Amino acid sequence: MLEAVSVLDPAMKNVVHFFEQFQHKGHTCLVFEMLDRSLLQLLSEQQGTPLSLHEIRPITHQLLMALDALKGIGVVHSDLKPDNIMLANHLSEPFRIKLIDFWCRSCPRRGIWEDNSASGLQAVCSVLYLCKHLFAIDCEYQSMRGIVDVLGQPADHLLCAGKCTQNFFKVEKHLDSPRWWMKTPREYQLDTGIEPKTWDTTIRSLDDLITHNPDTRESIELEDQRAFVSLLTCLLDTDPEKRITPGKALDHPFVTMVHLEDEIDTSFYVEDSLAKMRILPMDNMDLFLDCAAEEEPKEEEPSAIPRHTDAGSVLPGSCDGIKNMPQSSEGAEAAAGIDTTGSAIKEPTVSQGATSPAEDASASGGSPDESLPAKVKKSPLKRVRKFFGRAIRTILRLKKVNK
């Protein structure tokens, strides 16, 4: 297995670097690169304080890169958890991670990778965000009960194909649909002889995660929480045919930060988010960072970051949760006053007397969204917000330095 994984670039694909193996007193010894500590140890050091979305995002991106690379060589990591995710050097490269412990097997058919790694990834993200598991881990019945309560009962065709379905569900022969019903704790105990443990949680739906953090201060931070929950929804789809793959998840708004673009010059939260992502060797961040570094874009410059597809969704190749990601009214109202071409929530504006490519497309029978305007102008309001945003941040930094 290590020979198969060794074909991957350890730096770009975020997997541990395997050097060699040797025999010593009848034992096989494996030599790996020196790493710092695991995410589980990091959480333990923080004494119950969860990570912020700033910190979860780069970890998520690196794990998606690793899982996508493993999927490409036909390997599934069957034990994805915080114990097996190592920080490379947290002091010099905060939240640069490596995936370890490849005691896994080749993936013989489509579907097995999705079941193991997608659920493992959401479990890791949930633990980092909540400092506890989203579902019970020490009681199979309570774990299944939590899935049904939070995500809804799996479809009948999935339950019919399950090997252990009858342990947790009973068949209602007199009903056509749904045929399966979740057993009560008493019914489960009578059928299996196992008494279910108790599991107390305040999470009754994934939407509860959006308001989980009482310290949320900016509307853009609320948008980021919605994007994070949207990604979890995609990873938690009970139907493996609909569950998001790592390649598509890399295009999810939470990972690409496309929903934060409009506040790139005015928000401390977005600035911190960008700073945390700078450790990643990712090509698709270059355009985003270049856009953030520009003092003033050229008047005739096309938009560098497409905000929607031909169908109007935020990004291509993603699950329904991405296309229909909820947005707060505050964020929508704030963005509605910004004349920025390519926005996901506002149609491009065109000066009177001139015909834009969008109008030409509409006149020829196509949708105005099917082609972006060739010219982009930054509105006076955007310039003012950008100026005052930078001025305020500069003043606050000077105050901190003087203290």
CSV table of C-alpha atoms in Angstrom, one decimal:
chain,number,residue,atom,x,y,z
A,1,MET,CA,0.0,0.0,0.0
A,2,LEU,CA,2.8,2.4,0.9
A,3,GLU,CA,4.4,1.7,-2.5
A,4,ALA,CA,1.2,2.7,-4.2
A,5,VAL,CA,0.9,5.9,-2.2
A,6,SER,CA,4.5,6.8,-2.7
A,7,VAL,CA,3.8,7.7,-6.3
A,8,LEU,CA,2.0,10.8,-5.0
A,9,ASP,CA,3.8,14.1,-4.4
A,10,PRO,CA,3.9,14.4,-0.6
A,11,ALA,CA,4.0,18.2,-0.7
A,12,MET,CA,1.3,18.8,-3.3
A,13,LYS,CA,-1.0,16.0,-2.2
A,14,ASN,CA,-0.6,16.4,1.5
A,15,VAL,CA,0.3,12.8,2.3
A,16,VAL,CA,3.2,11.7,4.6
A,17,HIS,CA,6.5,11.2,2.9
A,18,PHE,CA,7.6,7.6,3.0
A,19,PHE,CA,11.4,7.2,2.8
A,20,GLU,CA,12.3,3.6,3.1
A,21,GLN,CA,11.8,0.3,5.1
A,22,PHE,CA,14.3,-2.1,6.7
A,23,GLN,CA,14.4,-5.2,8.8
A,24,HIS,CA,15.6,-5.1,12.4
A,25,LYS,CA,15.5,-8.2,14.6
A,26,GLY,CA,12.8,-9.8,12.6
A,27,HIS,CA,10.6,-6.6,12.5
A,28,THR,CA,9.8,-4.5,9.5
A,29,CYS,CA,10.6,-0.8,10.2
A,30,LEU,CA,9.2,2.0,8.2
A,31,VAL,CA,10.9,5.4,7.9
A,32,PHE,CA,8.7,8.5,7.4
A,33,GLU,CA,9.3,12.2,7.5
A,34,MET,CA,9.3,13.9,10.9
A,35,LEU,CA,6.0,15.6,11.7
A,36,ASP,CA,4.7,17.7,14.5
A,37,ARG,CA,1.5,16.5,16.2
A,38,SER,CA,-2.0,15.3,15.3
A,39,LEU,CA,-5.1,17.4,15.1
A,40,LEU,CA,-6.5,15.4,18.1
A,41,GLN,CA,-3.5,16.6,20.1
A,42,LEU,CA,-4.0,20.1,19.0
A,43,LEU,CA,-7.7,20.1,20.1
A,44,SER,CA,-6.6,18.6,23.4
A,45,GLU,CA,-4.1,21.4,23.9
A,46,GLN,CA,-6.9,23.9,23.3
A,47,GLN,CA,-8.9,22.4,26.1
A,48,GLY,CA,-12.3,22.2,24.4
A,49,THR,CA,-12.0,25.3,22.2
A,50,PRO,CA,-12.9,24.4,18.6
A,51,LEU,CA,-11.1,25.7,15.6
A,52,SER,CA,-12.4,28.7,13.7
A,53,LEU,CA,-13.6,28.4,10.1
A,54,HIS,CA,-10.4,30.3,9.1
A,55,GLU,CA,-8.4,27.3,10.4
A,56,ILE,CA,-10.8,24.6,9.3
A,57,ARG,CA,-10.8,25.8,5.6
A,58,PRO,CA,-7.1,25.1,4.8
A,59,ILE,CA,-7.3,21.8,6.6
A,60,THR,CA,-10.4,20.8,4.6
A,61,HIS,CA,-8.7,21.9,1.3
A,62,GLN,CA,-5.6,19.8,2.0
A,63,LEU,CA,-7.6,16.7,3.0
A,64,LEU,CA,-9.7,17.1,-0.2
A,65,MET,CA,-6.5,17.2,-2.3
A,66,ALA,CA,-5.2,14.1,-0.5
A,67,LEU,CA,-8.4,12.2,-0.9
A,68,ASP,CA,-8.8,13.2,-4.6
A,69,ALA,CA,-5.2,12.0,-5.2
A,70,LEU,CA,-5.8,8.7,-3.4
A,71,LYS,CA,-9.0,8.1,-5.4
A,72,GLY,CA,-7.1,8.7,-8.6
A,73,ILE,CA,-4.8,5.8,-7.8
A,74,GLY,CA,-7.6,3.5,-6.6
A,75,VAL,CA,-6.9,3.7,-2.8
A,76,VAL,CA,-9.3,4.5,0.0
A,77,HIS,CA,-8.3,5.7,3.4
A,78,SER,CA,-10.5,3.6,5.7
A,79,ASP,CA,-9.6,5.4,9.0
A,80,LEU,CA,-9.9,9.1,8.4
A,81,LYS,CA,-10.0,10.8,11.8
A,82,PRO,CA,-8.1,13.6,13.7
A,83,ASP,CA,-5.6,11.1,15.1
A,84,ASN,CA,-4.4,10.3,11.5
A,85,ILE,CA,-4.1,13.9,10.4
A,86,MET,CA,-0.7,15.4,11.4
A,87,LEU,CA,0.4,19.0,11.5
A,88,ALA,CA,3.7,19.2,9.6
A,89,ASN,CA,5.2,22.1,11.6
A,90,HIS,CA,2.6,24.1,13.3
A,91,LEU,CA,5.0,26.9,14.5
A,92,SER,CA,6.5,27.7,11.0
A,93,GLU,CA,3.5,26.6,8.8
A,94,PRO,CA,0.3,26.8,10.8
A,95,PHE,CA,-2.3,24.2,9.8
A,96,ARG,CA,-0.2,22.7,7.1
A,97,ILE,CA,-1.2,19.0,7.4
A,98,LYS,CA,-0.2,15.5,6.2
A,99,LEU,CA,-2.4,12.5,6.0
A,100,ILE,CA,-0.9,9.4,7.7
A,101,ASP,CA,-1.7,5.7,8.5
A,102,PHE,CA,-2.5,4.2,5.2
A,103,TRP,CA,-3.5,0.8,6.5
A,104,CYS,CA,-6.2,0.7,3.9
A,105,ARG,CA,-7.1,-1.2,0.8
A,106,SER,CA,-7.5,-0.7,-2.9
A,107,CYS,CA,-10.9,0.4,-4.0
A,108,PRO,CA,-12.3,-2.5,-6.2
A,109,ARG,CA,-15.5,-0.7,-7.3
A,110,ARG,CA,-17.1,2.7,-7.4
A,111,GLY,CA,-18.9,3.7,-4.3
A,112,ILE,CA,-16.7,2.3,-1.5
A,113,TRP,CA,-14.4,5.4,-1.6
A,114,GLU,CA,-17.3,7.7,-1.3
A,115,ASP,CA,-18.9,5.8,1.7
A,116,ASN,CA,-15.7,5.8,3.8
A,117,SER,CA,-13.8,9.0,3.0
A,118,ALA,CA,-16.7,11.4,2.6
A,119,SER,CA,-18.3,10.4,5.9
A,120,GLY,CA,-14.8,10.5,7.5
A,121,LEU,CA,-14.1,14.0,6.2
A,122,GLN,CA,-17.4,15.3,7.5
A,123,ALA,CA,-16.7,13.7,10.9
A,124,VAL,CA,-13.3,15.5,11.0
A,125,CYS,CA,-14.8,18.8,10.0
A,126,SER,CA,-17.5,18.4,12.6
A,127,VAL,CA,-15.1,17.6,15.4
A,128,LEU,CA,-12.9,20.6,14.5
A,129,TYR,CA,-16.0,22.9,14.5
A,130,LEU,CA,-17.8,21.5,17.5
A,131,CYS,CA,-15.0,19.9,19.5
A,132,LYS,CA,-17.2,16.8,19.7
A,133,HIS,CA,-18.7,14.3,17.2
A,134,LEU,CA,-21.9,15.3,15.4
A,135,PHE,CA,-23.3,11.7,15.9
A,136,ALA,CA,-22.7,9.2,18.7
A,137,ILE,CA,-19.6,7.0,18.3
A,138,ASP,CA,-20.0,4.6,21.2
A,139,CYS,CA,-23.5,3.3,20.4
A,140,GLU,CA,-24.6,2.1,17.0
A,141,TYR,CA,-28.3,2.7,17.6
A,142,GLN,CA,-27.8,6.3,18.8
A,143,SER,CA,-25.5,6.9,15.8
A,144,MET,CA,-28.2,5.7,13.4
A,145,ARG,CA,-30.9,7.6,15.3
A,146,GLY,CA,-28.8,10.8,15.0
A,147,ILE,CA,-28.4,10.3,11.2
A,148,VAL,CA,-32.2,9.9,10.8
A,149,ASP,CA,-33.0,12.9,13.1
A,150,VAL,CA,-30.5,15.3,11.4
A,151,LEU,CA,-30.4,14.1,7.8
A,152,GLY,CA,-33.7,12.3,7.4
A,153,GLN,CA,-34.3,8.6,6.9
A,154,PRO,CA,-32.4,7.0,4.0
A,155,ALA,CA,-34.4,6.1,1.0
A,156,ASP,CA,-36.1,2.7,0.9
A,157,HIS,CA,-33.9,1.4,-1.9
A,158,LEU,CA,-30.8,2.1,0.2
A,159,LEU,CA,-32.3,0.4,3.3
A,160,CYS,CA,-33.3,-2.6,1.2
A,161,ALA,CA,-29.7,-3.0,0.1
A,162,GLY,CA,-28.2,-2.6,3.6
A,163,LYS,CA,-26.8,-5.7,5.3
A,164,CYS,CA,-27.7,-4.4,8.8
A,165,THR,CA,-30.9,-2.5,8.1
A,166,GLN,CA,-33.0,-4.9,10.1
A,167,ASN,CA,-31.0,-4.2,13.2
A,168,PHE,CA,-32.2,-0.6,13.3
A,169,PHE,CA,-35.4,-0.6,11.1
A,170,LYS,CA,-38.6,-2.6,10.9
A,171,VAL,CA,-40.7,-3.3,7.9
A,172,GLU,CA,-44.3,-2.0,7.7
A,173,LYS,CA,-45.8,-4.6,5.4
A,174,HIS,CA,-49.1,-2.8,5.1
A,175,LEU,CA,-47.6,0.4,3.9
A,176,ASP,CA,-46.3,1.1,0.3
A,177,SER,CA,-43.9,3.9,1.2
A,178,PRO,CA,-41.9,4.2,3.2
A,179,ARG,CA,-41.6,0.5,3.9
A,180,TRP,CA,-39.0,0.9,6.7
A,181,TRP,CA,-39.4,2.6,10.0
A,182,MET,CA,-36.8,3.3,12.7
A,183,LYS,CA,-37.1,1.0,15.7
A,184,THR,CA,-37.6,2.5,19.2
A,185,PRO,CA,-34.9,1.9,21.7
A,186,ARG,CA,-37.0,-0.7,23.4
A,187,GLU,CA,-37.6,-2.6,20.1
A,188,TYR,CA,-33.9,-2.4,19.3
A,189,GLN,CA,-33.0,-3.9,22.7
A,190,LEU,CA,-35.5,-6.7,22.4
A,191,ASP,CA,-34.2,-7.7,18.9
A,192,THR,CA,-30.5,-7.4,19.5
A,193,GLY,CA,-30.1,-7.8,23.3
A,194,ILE,CA,-28.1,-4.5,23.4
A,195,GLU,CA,-29.3,-1.6,25.5
A,196,PRO,CA,-28.8,1.7,23.7
A,197,LYS,CA,-26.7,4.2,25.5
A,198,THR,CA,-27.9,7.8,26.0
A,199,TRP,CA,-26.7,10.5,23.7
A,200,ASP,CA,-27.5,14.2,24.5
A,201,THR,CA,-27.1,16.7,21.7
A,202,THR,CA,-28.5,20.2,20.9
A,203,ILE,CA,-28.0,19.6,17.2
A,204,ARG,CA,-31.3,18.7,15.7
A,205,SER,CA,-30.5,19.8,12.1
A,206,LEU,CA,-27.5,21.0,10.2
A,207,ASP,CA,-28.9,24.5,10.2
A,208,ASP,CA,-28.3,24.5,14.0
A,209,LEU,CA,-24.6,24.6,13.2
A,210,ILE,CA,-25.0,28.1,11.5
A,211,THR,CA,-26.0,29.7,14.8
A,212,HIS,CA,-23.8,27.5,16.9
A,213,ASN,CA,-21.1,30.2,17.5
A,214,PRO,CA,-22.5,33.1,19.6
A,215,ASP,CA,-19.4,35.2,18.8
A,216,THR,CA,-20.4,35.7,15.2
A,217,ARG,CA,-20.0,39.5,14.6
A,218,GLU,CA,-20.0,40.1,10.8
A,219,SER,CA,-22.7,39.2,8.3
A,220,ILE,CA,-19.9,37.9,6.0
A,221,GLU,CA,-19.0,35.5,8.8
A,222,LEU,CA,-22.5,34.2,8.9
A,223,GLU,CA,-22.3,33.7,5.1
A,224,ASP,CA,-19.2,31.6,5.7
A,225,GLN,CA,-20.9,29.5,8.3
A,226,ARG,CA,-23.7,28.8,5.8
A,227,ALA,CA,-21.1,27.8,3.2
A,228,PHE,CA,-19.5,25.4,5.7
A,229,VAL,CA,-22.9,23.8,6.5
A,230,SER,CA,-23.6,23.5,2.8
A,231,LEU,CA,-20.4,21.5,2.3
A,232,LEU,CA,-21.3,19.3,5.3
A,233,THR,CA,-24.7,18.7,3.7
A,234,CYS,CA,-23.0,17.6,0.4
A,235,LEU,CA,-20.6,15.2,2.3
A,236,LEU,CA,-23.5,13.8,4.4
A,237,ASP,CA,-25.9,12.8,1.6
A,238,THR,CA,-27.1,9.3,2.5
A,239,ASP,CA,-27.2,8.3,-1.1
A,240,PRO,CA,-23.6,7.6,-2.4
A,241,GLU,CA,-24.7,8.3,-5.9
A,242,LYS,CA,-25.5,11.9,-4.9
A,243,ARG,CA,-22.8,12.4,-2.4
A,244,ILE,CA,-20.1,14.9,-3.4
A,245,THR,CA,-16.7,13.7,-4.5
A,246,PRO,CA,-13.4,15.4,-3.4
A,247,GLY,CA,-12.8,16.8,-6.9
A,248,LYS,CA,-16.1,18.6,-6.9
A,249,ALA,CA,-15.8,19.6,-3.3
A,250,LEU,CA,-12.6,21.5,-4.2
A,251,ASP,CA,-14.9,23.8,-6.2
A,252,HIS,CA,-17.3,24.3,-3.3
A,253,PRO,CA,-17.7,28.0,-2.2
A,254,PHE,CA,-16.5,27.2,1.3
A,255,VAL,CA,-13.2,26.0,-0.1
A,256,THR,CA,-12.8,28.6,-2.9
A,257,MET,CA,-14.1,31.5,-0.8
A,258,VAL,CA,-16.0,32.9,-3.8
A,259,HIS,CA,-18.7,34.1,-1.5
A,260,LEU,CA,-16.2,36.3,0.4
A,261,GLU,CA,-14.8,38.0,-2.6
A,262,ASP,CA,-17.0,41.2,-2.4
A,263,GLU,CA,-15.7,41.9,1.2
A,264,ILE,CA,-12.0,41.3,0.4
A,265,ASP,CA,-11.0,44.9,1.0
A,266,THR,CA,-13.4,45.8,3.8
A,267,SER,CA,-13.5,42.9,6.3
A,268,PHE,CA,-11.1,41.7,8.9
A,269,TYR,CA,-12.7,38.3,8.7
A,270,VAL,CA,-12.0,37.9,5.0
A,271,GLU,CA,-8.5,39.2,5.5
A,272,ASP,CA,-7.8,36.6,8.2
A,273,SER,CA,-9.3,33.9,6.0
A,274,LEU,CA,-7.0,34.7,3.1
A,275,ALA,CA,-4.0,34.8,5.4
A,276,LYS,CA,-4.7,31.3,6.7
A,277,MET,CA,-4.9,30.0,3.1
A,278,ARG,CA,-1.6,31.4,2.0
A,279,ILE,CA,0.3,28.2,3.2
A,280,LEU,CA,-1.4,26.1,0.5
A,281,PRO,CA,0.3,25.2,-2.8
A,282,MET,CA,-2.9,25.6,-4.7
A,283,ASP,CA,-3.1,27.1,-8.2
A,284,ASN,CA,-6.7,28.3,-7.9
A,285,MET,CA,-5.8,30.6,-5.1
A,286,ASP,CA,-3.4,32.6,-7.3
A,287,LEU,CA,-6.2,34.5,-9.1
A,288,PHE,CA,-8.0,35.2,-5.8
A,289,LEU,CA,-4.9,36.5,-4.1
A,290,ASP,CA,-3.9,38.6,-7.2
A,291,CYS,CA,-7.4,40.1,-7.1
A,292,ALA,CA,-7.0,40.9,-3.4
A,293,ALA,CA,-3.5,42.5,-3.9
A,294,GLU,CA,-4.6,44.9,-6.7
A,295,GLU,CA,-4.9,48.5,-5.7
A,296,GLU,CA,-7.3,49.4,-8.4
A,297,PRO,CA,-8.4,47.1,-11.3
A,298,LYS,CA,-8.1,48.3,-14.9
A,299,GLU,CA,-11.2,49.8,-16.3
A,300,GLU,CA,-11.2,47.4,-19.3
A,301,GLU,CA,-10.2,44.3,-17.4
A,302,PRO,CA,-12.5,41.2,-17.5
A,303,SER,CA,-13.5,39.6,-14.2
A,304,ALA,CA,-10.9,37.2,-13.1
A,305,ILE,CA,-13.2,35.0,-11.0
A,306,PRO,CA,-16.4,33.7,-12.6
A,307,ARG,CA,-19.2,33.8,-10.1
A,308,HIS,CA,-21.8,31.6,-11.7
A,309,THR,CA,-22.2,29.0,-14.5
A,310,ASP,CA,-24.5,29.0,-17.5
A,311,ALA,CA,-27.2,27.6,-15.4
A,312,GLY,CA,-26.9,30.3,-12.8
A,313,SER,CA,-25.3,28.1,-10.0
A,314,VAL,CA,-22.4,29.4,-8.0
A,315,LEU,CA,-19.8,26.9,-9.2
A,316,PRO,CA,-19.8,24.0,-11.6
A,317,GLY,CA,-19.7,20.3,-10.8
A,318,SER,CA,-21.2,20.3,-7.3
A,319,CYS,CA,-24.1,18.9,-5.5
A,320,ASP,CA,-27.5,20.6,-5.0
A,321,GLY,CA,-26.3,21.9,-1.7
A,322,ILE,CA,-23.9,24.2,-3.5
A,323,LYS,CA,-26.3,25.5,-6.0
A,324,ASN,CA,-28.9,26.2,-3.4
A,325,MET,CA,-26.6,27.4,-0.6
A,326,PRO,CA,-28.7,29.7,1.6
A,327,GLN,CA,-27.6,33.3,1.9
A,328,SER,CA,-28.5,35.7,4.8
A,329,SER,CA,-30.6,38.7,4.1
A,330,GLU,CA,-28.0,41.0,5.5
A,331,GLY,CA,-25.3,39.7,3.1
A,332,ALA,CA,-27.7,39.9,0.1
A,333,GLU,CA,-28.8,43.5,1.0
A,334,ALA,CA,-25.2,44.6,1.4
A,335,ALA,CA,-24.1,43.0,-1.9
A,336,ALA,CA,-27.2,44.4,-3.7
A,337,GLY,CA,-25.7,47.9,-3.4
A,338,ILE,CA,-22.5,47.0,-5.1
A,339,ASP,CA,-22.2,47.3,-8.9
A,340,THR,CA,-19.8,44.4,-9.4
A,341,THR,CA,-20.1,42.4,-12.6
A,342,GLY,CA,-20.3,38.7,-12.2
A,343,SER,CA,-22.0,38.8,-8.8
A,344,ALA,CA,-23.9,35.7,-7.9
A,345,ILE,CA,-26.8,37.7,-6.6
A,346,LYS,CA,-27.1,40.7,-9.0
A,347,GLU,CA,-27.5,41.0,-12.7
A,348,PRO,CA,-24.7,43.0,-14.6
A,349,THR,CA,-25.6,46.6,-15.2
A,350,VAL,CA,-25.2,48.0,-18.7
A,351,SER,CA,-25.1,51.7,-19.6
A,352,GLN,CA,-27.9,53.0,-21.9
A,353,GLY,CA,-27.2,53.4,-25.5
A,354,ALA,CA,-24.7,50.5,-25.6
A,355,THR,CA,-25.2,46.9,-26.2
A,356,SER,CA,-23.5,44.4,-23.9
A,357,PRO,CA,-22.5,40.9,-24.8
A,358,ALA,CA,-25.2,39.7,-22.3
A,359,GLU,CA,-27.9,41.6,-24.3
A,360,ASP,CA,-26.5,40.2,-27.6
A,361,ALA,CA,-26.8,36.7,-26.1
A,362,SER,CA,-30.4,37.4,-24.9
A,363,ALA,CA,-31.4,38.8,-28.3
A,364,SER,CA,-30.1,35.6,-30.0
A,365,GLY,CA,-32.2,33.4,-27.8
A,366,GLY,CA,-29.7,32.7,-25.1
A,367,SER,CA,-29.8,33.6,-21.4
A,368,PRO,CA,-28.1,36.9,-20.3
A,369,ASP,CA,-26.1,34.8,-17.9
A,370,GLU,CA,-24.6,32.7,-20.7
A,371,SER,CA,-21.8,35.2,-21.3
A,372,LEU,CA,-20.2,37.7,-19.0
A,373,PRO,CA,-19.7,41.3,-20.1
A,374,ALA,CA,-16.2,41.9,-21.6
A,375,LYS,CA,-15.8,45.1,-19.6
A,376,VAL,CA,-15.8,45.6,-15.8
A,377,LYS,CA,-16.1,49.0,-14.1
A,378,LYS,CA,-15.8,49.4,-10.4
A,379,SER,CA,-18.6,51.6,-9.0
A,380,PRO,CA,-17.9,54.7,-6.9
A,381,LEU,CA,-19.6,53.0,-4.0
A,382,LYS,CA,-17.2,50.1,-4.2
A,383,ARG,CA,-14.2,52.5,-4.3
A,384,VAL,CA,-15.5,54.4,-1.3
A,385,ARG,CA,-16.1,51.2,0.8
A,386,LYS,CA,-12.7,49.9,-0.2
A,387,PHE,CA,-10.9,53.2,0.8
A,388,PHE,CA,-12.6,53.5,4.2
A,389,GLY,CA,-12.2,49.8,4.9
A,390,ARG,CA,-8.4,50.0,4.4
A,391,ALA,CA,-8.2,53.3,6.3
A,392,ILE,CA,-10.0,51.8,9.3
A,393,ARG,CA,-7.9,48.7,9.4
A,394,THR,CA,-4.7,50.8,9.1
A,395,ILE,CA,-5.8,52.9,12.1
A,396,LEU,CA,-6.6,49.9,14.2
A,397,ARG,CA,-3.3,48.3,13.4
A,398,LEU,CA,-1.4,51.5,14.4
A,399,LYS,CA,-3.3,51.6,17.7
A,400,LYS,CA,-2.3,48.0,18.4
A,401,VAL,CA,1.4,48.8,17.6
A,402,ASN,CA,1.4,51.9,19.9
A,403,LYS,CA,0.0,49.8,22.7
